[in-house]
GROMACS .gro file of C-alpha atoms in nm:
model
  282
    1UNK     CA    1   3.276  -0.495   2.364
    2UNK     CA    2   2.963  -0.455   2.579
    3UNK     CA    3   2.800  -0.250   2.305
    4UNK     CA    4   2.880  -0.516   2.046
    5UNK     CA    5   2.732  -0.783   2.273
    6UNK     CA    6   2.416  -0.572   2.301
    7UNK     CA    7   2.403  -0.544   1.920
    8UNK     CA    8   2.453  -0.920   1.893
    9UNK     CA    9   2.156  -0.982   2.122
   10UNK     CA   10   1.947  -0.737   1.917
   11UNK     CA   11   2.028  -0.940   1.605
   12UNK     CA   12   1.910  -1.272   1.749
   13UNK     CA   13   1.603  -1.100   1.896
   14UNK     CA   14   1.526  -0.945   1.556
   15UNK     CA   15   1.565  -1.285   1.387
   16UNK     CA   16   1.293  -1.442   1.602
   17UNK     CA   17   1.072  -1.130   1.588
   18UNK     CA   18   1.081  -1.103   1.207
   19UNK     CA   19   0.992  -1.470   1.171
   20UNK     CA   20   0.701  -1.430   1.413
   21UNK     CA   21   0.570  -1.123   1.229
   22UNK     CA   22   0.608  -1.298   0.892
   23UNK     CA   23   0.357  -1.559   1.012
   24UNK     CA   24   0.078  -1.297   1.028
   25UNK     CA   25   0.160  -1.124   0.697
   26UNK     CA   26  -0.089  -1.217   0.425
   27UNK     CA   27   0.098  -1.077   0.125
   28UNK     CA   28   0.334  -1.351   0.002
   29UNK     CA   29   0.598  -1.111  -0.133
   30UNK     CA   30   0.608  -0.910   0.191
   31UNK     CA   31   0.625  -1.236   0.384
   32UNK     CA   32   0.922  -1.346   0.173
   33UNK     CA   33   1.102  -1.015   0.232
   34UNK     CA   34   1.051  -1.030   0.608
   35UNK     CA   35   1.177  -1.390   0.627
   36UNK     CA   36   1.482  -1.296   0.417
   37UNK     CA   37   1.553  -1.006   0.654
   38UNK     CA   38   1.521  -1.250   0.946
   39UNK     CA   39   1.781  -1.483   0.795
   40UNK     CA   40   2.018  -1.189   0.746
   41UNK     CA   41   1.977  -1.100   1.114
   42UNK     CA   42   2.071  -1.456   1.208
   43UNK     CA   43   2.376  -1.429   0.983
   44UNK     CA   44   2.475  -1.104   1.157
   45UNK     CA   45   2.433  -1.273   1.494
   46UNK     CA   46   2.670  -1.552   1.390
   47UNK     CA   47   2.923  -1.299   1.257
   48UNK     CA   48   2.917  -1.104   1.582
   49UNK     CA   49   2.939  -1.426   1.783
   50UNK     CA   50   3.264  -1.495   1.601
   51UNK     CA   51   3.395  -1.166   1.744
   52UNK     CA   52   3.248  -1.174   2.096
   53UNK     CA   53   3.269  -1.555   2.140
   54UNK     CA   54   2.941  -1.545   2.335
   55UNK     CA   55   2.619  -1.741   2.286
   56UNK     CA   56   2.319  -1.519   2.358
   57UNK     CA   57   1.946  -1.580   2.389
   58UNK     CA   58   1.677  -1.357   2.236
   59UNK     CA   59   1.484  -1.111   2.453
   60UNK     CA   60   1.149  -1.291   2.476
   61UNK     CA   61   0.967  -1.001   2.641
   62UNK     CA   62   1.075  -0.759   2.367
   63UNK     CA   63   0.962  -1.008   2.100
   64UNK     CA   64   0.622  -1.047   2.268
   65UNK     CA   65   0.570  -0.670   2.307
   66UNK     CA   66   0.667  -0.587   1.946
   67UNK     CA   67   0.454  -0.873   1.815
   68UNK     CA   68   0.145  -0.764   2.011
   69UNK     CA   69   0.196  -0.402   1.901
   70UNK     CA   70   0.211  -0.515   1.538
   71UNK     CA   71  -0.104  -0.725   1.575
   72UNK     CA   72  -0.298  -0.449   1.749
   73UNK     CA   73  -0.184  -0.141   1.554
   74UNK     CA   74  -0.127  -0.310   1.220
   75UNK     CA   75   0.165  -0.419   1.006
   76UNK     CA   76   0.255  -0.066   0.895
   77UNK     CA   77   0.302   0.055   1.251
   78UNK     CA   78   0.507  -0.254   1.340
   79UNK     CA   79   0.722  -0.217   1.028
   80UNK     CA   80   0.788   0.150   1.108
   81UNK     CA   81   0.910   0.052   1.455
   82UNK     CA   82   1.132  -0.217   1.305
   83UNK     CA   83   1.262   0.032   1.050
   84UNK     CA   84   1.360   0.266   1.335
   85UNK     CA   85   1.535  -0.028   1.498
   86UNK     CA   86   1.731  -0.087   1.176
   87UNK     CA   87   1.833   0.282   1.174
   88UNK     CA   88   1.961   0.252   1.531
   89UNK     CA   89   2.158  -0.059   1.436
   90UNK     CA   90   2.320   0.123   1.142
   91UNK     CA   91   2.416   0.411   1.372
   92UNK     CA   92   2.565   0.174   1.631
   93UNK     CA   93   2.768  -0.023   1.376
   94UNK     CA   94   2.895   0.294   1.208
   95UNK     CA   95   3.029   0.420   1.540
   96UNK     CA   96   3.212   0.091   1.603
   97UNK     CA   97   3.335   0.037   1.247
   98UNK     CA   98   3.686   0.171   1.310
   99UNK     CA   99   3.739  -0.041   1.621
  100UNK     CA  100   3.583  -0.366   1.496
  101UNK     CA  101   3.661  -0.537   1.167
  102UNK     CA  102   3.392  -0.699   0.953
  103UNK     CA  103   3.105  -0.457   1.022
  104UNK     CA  104   3.094  -0.312   0.668
  105UNK     CA  105   2.887  -0.601   0.529
  106UNK     CA  106   2.647  -0.589   0.825
  107UNK     CA  107   2.597  -0.214   0.776
  108UNK     CA  108   2.517  -0.264   0.406
  109UNK     CA  109   2.264  -0.536   0.496
  110UNK     CA  110   2.098  -0.315   0.759
  111UNK     CA  111   2.070  -0.027   0.510
  112UNK     CA  112   1.911  -0.263   0.257
  113UNK     CA  113   1.670  -0.390   0.524
  114UNK     CA  114   1.567  -0.032   0.600
  115UNK     CA  115   1.487   0.033   0.231
  116UNK     CA  116   1.297  -0.296   0.194
  117UNK     CA  117   1.086  -0.232   0.503
  118UNK     CA  118   1.001   0.123   0.392
  119UNK     CA  119   0.892  -0.006   0.049
  120UNK     CA  120   0.654  -0.251   0.217
  121UNK     CA  121   0.452   0.019   0.390
  122UNK     CA  122   0.103   0.025   0.245
  123UNK     CA  123  -0.208  -0.039   0.450
  124UNK     CA  124  -0.575   0.049   0.413
  125UNK     CA  125  -0.606   0.196   0.760
  126UNK     CA  126  -0.334   0.451   0.672
  127UNK     CA  127  -0.497   0.531   0.337
  128UNK     CA  128  -0.813   0.626   0.527
  129UNK     CA  129  -0.635   0.790   0.821
  130UNK     CA  130  -0.771   1.131   0.719
  131UNK     CA  131  -1.123   0.998   0.777
  132UNK     CA  132  -1.024   0.860   1.118
  133UNK     CA  133  -0.864   1.192   1.213
  134UNK     CA  134  -1.182   1.375   1.114
  135UNK     CA  135  -1.405   1.150   1.327
  136UNK     CA  136  -1.173   1.137   1.625
  137UNK     CA  137  -1.090   1.509   1.634
  138UNK     CA  138  -1.452   1.615   1.599
  139UNK     CA  139  -1.571   1.371   1.866
  140UNK     CA  140  -1.301   1.477   2.112
  141UNK     CA  141  -1.358   1.849   2.067
  142UNK     CA  142  -1.738   1.839   2.046
  143UNK     CA  143  -1.811   1.579   2.313
  144UNK     CA  144  -1.557   1.689   2.575
  145UNK     CA  145  -1.707   2.035   2.540
  146UNK     CA  146  -2.064   1.908   2.556
  147UNK     CA  147  -1.996   1.681   2.856
  148UNK     CA  148  -1.827   1.965   3.044
  149UNK     CA  149  -2.129   2.189   2.985
  150UNK     CA  150  -2.379   1.913   3.070
  151UNK     CA  151  -2.190   1.828   3.389
  152UNK     CA  152  -2.245   2.164   3.553
  153UNK     CA  153  -2.589   2.223   3.402
  154UNK     CA  154  -2.738   1.882   3.497
  155UNK     CA  155  -2.513   1.744   3.776
  156UNK     CA  156  -2.670   1.400   3.725
  157UNK     CA  157  -2.448   1.131   3.573
  158UNK     CA  158  -2.733   0.931   3.417
  159UNK     CA  159  -2.884   1.233   3.246
  160UNK     CA  160  -2.539   1.352   3.134
  161UNK     CA  161  -2.456   1.006   2.993
  162UNK     CA  162  -2.791   0.980   2.813
  163UNK     CA  163  -2.769   1.332   2.672
  164UNK     CA  164  -2.406   1.279   2.569
  165UNK     CA  165  -2.488   0.948   2.404
  166UNK     CA  166  -2.774   1.096   2.201
  167UNK     CA  167  -2.557   1.394   2.105
  168UNK     CA  168  -2.262   1.170   2.015
  169UNK     CA  169  -2.452   0.917   1.805
  170UNK     CA  170  -2.641   1.189   1.619
  171UNK     CA  171  -2.317   1.375   1.550
  172UNK     CA  172  -2.141   1.056   1.436
  173UNK     CA  173  -2.414   0.986   1.180
  174UNK     CA  174  -2.398   1.347   1.063
  175UNK     CA  175  -2.017   1.335   1.031
  176UNK     CA  176  -2.025   1.000   0.848
  177UNK     CA  177  -2.284   1.132   0.602
  178UNK     CA  178  -2.082   1.450   0.543
  179UNK     CA  179  -1.764   1.248   0.486
  180UNK     CA  180  -1.947   1.021   0.241
  181UNK     CA  181  -2.078   1.313   0.036
  182UNK     CA  182  -1.745   1.497   0.049
  183UNK     CA  183  -1.539   1.192  -0.056
  184UNK     CA  184  -1.786   1.100  -0.331
  185UNK     CA  185  -1.767   1.454  -0.467
  186UNK     CA  186  -1.385   1.448  -0.471
  187UNK     CA  187  -1.360   1.097  -0.619
  188UNK     CA  188  -1.065   0.864  -0.560
  189UNK     CA  189  -1.117   0.681  -0.232
  190UNK     CA  190  -1.415   0.459  -0.153
  191UNK     CA  191  -1.675   0.701  -0.013
  192UNK     CA  192  -1.856   0.433   0.189
  193UNK     CA  193  -1.531   0.319   0.355
  194UNK     CA  194  -1.435   0.679   0.434
  195UNK     CA  195  -1.773   0.733   0.597
  196UNK     CA  196  -1.739   0.405   0.789
  197UNK     CA  197  -1.395   0.499   0.925
  198UNK     CA  198  -1.516   0.847   1.025
  199UNK     CA  199  -1.833   0.719   1.193
  200UNK     CA  200  -1.655   0.431   1.368
  201UNK     CA  201  -1.384   0.659   1.508
  202UNK     CA  202  -1.651   0.900   1.631
  203UNK     CA  203  -1.867   0.631   1.797
  204UNK     CA  204  -1.567   0.463   1.964
  205UNK     CA  205  -1.455   0.798   2.107
  206UNK     CA  206  -1.808   0.875   2.229
  207UNK     CA  207  -1.824   0.539   2.410
  208UNK     CA  208  -1.495   0.589   2.596
  209UNK     CA  209  -1.577   0.949   2.694
  210UNK     CA  210  -1.923   0.864   2.829
  211UNK     CA  211  -1.820   0.544   3.011
  212UNK     CA  212  -1.701   0.725   3.330
  213UNK     CA  213  -2.051   0.873   3.375
  214UNK     CA  214  -2.197   0.521   3.374
  215UNK     CA  215  -1.946   0.390   3.629
  216UNK     CA  216  -1.895   0.682   3.871
  217UNK     CA  217  -2.177   0.852   4.065
  218UNK     CA  218  -2.009   1.191   4.115
  219UNK     CA  219  -2.050   1.395   3.793
  220UNK     CA  220  -1.742   1.613   3.854
  221UNK     CA  221  -1.517   1.313   3.917
  222UNK     CA  222  -1.669   1.156   3.603
  223UNK     CA  223  -1.578   1.470   3.408
  224UNK     CA  224  -1.217   1.459   3.532
  225UNK     CA  225  -1.188   1.092   3.434
  226UNK     CA  226  -1.349   1.162   3.096
  227UNK     CA  227  -1.100   1.442   3.027
  228UNK     CA  228  -0.818   1.208   3.132
  229UNK     CA  229  -0.952   0.948   2.888
  230UNK     CA  230  -0.962   1.215   2.616
  231UNK     CA  231  -0.596   1.302   2.677
  232UNK     CA  232  -0.513   0.929   2.672
  233UNK     CA  233  -0.689   0.883   2.337
  234UNK     CA  234  -0.508   1.187   2.197
  235UNK     CA  235  -0.173   1.049   2.322
  236UNK     CA  236  -0.218   0.699   2.175
  237UNK     CA  237  -0.359   0.821   1.844
  238UNK     CA  238  -0.091   1.084   1.788
  239UNK     CA  239   0.185   0.841   1.882
  240UNK     CA  240   0.048   0.600   1.622
  241UNK     CA  241   0.033   0.872   1.355
  242UNK     CA  242   0.377   1.011   1.442
  243UNK     CA  243   0.538   0.667   1.405
  244UNK     CA  244   0.342   0.557   1.097
  245UNK     CA  245   0.390   0.884   0.909
  246UNK     CA  246   0.712   1.025   1.060
  247UNK     CA  247   0.538   1.332   1.206
  248UNK     CA  248   0.625   1.545   1.510
  249UNK     CA  249   0.451   1.371   1.802
  250UNK     CA  250   0.495   1.644   2.064
  251UNK     CA  251   0.361   1.925   1.845
  252UNK     CA  252   0.055   1.727   1.731
  253UNK     CA  253  -0.023   1.598   2.081
  254UNK     CA  254  -0.001   1.939   2.249
  255UNK     CA  255  -0.205   2.106   1.975
  256UNK     CA  256  -0.487   1.850   1.988
  257UNK     CA  257  -0.491   1.830   2.369
  258UNK     CA  258  -0.497   2.210   2.404
  259UNK     CA  259  -0.790   2.245   2.164
  260UNK     CA  260  -0.996   1.966   2.326
  261UNK     CA  261  -0.934   2.077   2.686
  262UNK     CA  262  -0.975   2.444   2.592
  263UNK     CA  263  -1.317   2.381   2.439
  264UNK     CA  264  -1.412   2.171   2.744
  265UNK     CA  265  -1.313   2.458   2.975
  266UNK     CA  266  -1.514   2.715   2.778
  267UNK     CA  267  -1.818   2.483   2.766
  268UNK     CA  268  -1.796   2.424   3.142
  269UNK     CA  269  -1.808   2.802   3.199
  270UNK     CA  270  -2.108   2.827   2.966
  271UNK     CA  271  -2.279   2.558   3.175
  272UNK     CA  272  -2.204   2.757   3.491
  273UNK     CA  273  -2.348   3.076   3.340
  274UNK     CA  274  -2.663   2.902   3.214
  275UNK     CA  275  -2.731   2.748   3.554
  276UNK     CA  276  -2.652   3.073   3.738
  277UNK     CA  277  -2.834   3.333   3.529
  278UNK     CA  278  -3.110   3.141   3.351
  279UNK     CA  279  -3.187   2.937   3.659
  280UNK     CA  280  -3.218   2.610   3.468
  281UNK     CA  281  -3.215   2.317   3.710
  282UNK     CA  282  -3.278   1.942   3.704
   0.00000   0.00000   0.00000
């Protein structure tokens, strides 16, 4: 019975959450679908209440968190999370079907919701995700490596930040131009938008990686923080991609983190060798 009560609370929570998300959906048809799903969730809540004989309140914190995630990461990401929630509900009801009567209709509704939510998934930011990946990956690998090398060679946070900024902005313009020419040659997607997504992802990554050098005086502590920021960016981005596109999060995260930190380690050693054998000093 406790599990059914938990499912009942999930239904009333989903009802309020779907209605809240529907308010920010621009497409009228998608908005209609989400509101219809919400009404079904309310119907399920009432059906389960008839079995448990308990009046439950929605989980306001869960609603707020899911709503903010949807606003920040986009409708597609939010819908994918909701779709996973529908899958969990189907699994839960299937396990209880033999012990509790009247769950067949709810299961059919949840399966239909899952299909409807999947069919809604279409968003520009996902269409251009390849361009974002290009900009973000290149910035992480190139700049973490460059900053590691600069840190030991210069050992001055201001000079490192300035050099990194010049390197990063120049590289972002180069990457954006390359993406524009490449996309235009292939046809299909908007070349200017592809270049914009690539350049924007690169510049944003550059800003976050250089920021520690502007806030912390010790260059080696700045480097550690910058590498931590890089891992954080890799974590958030790969979690987003894994949810939105049903990819293996762990594999992608470890691969990207290993490459970025590996290049940073090699570049740091190069900086040590340059300072030691060439005698370059600031």
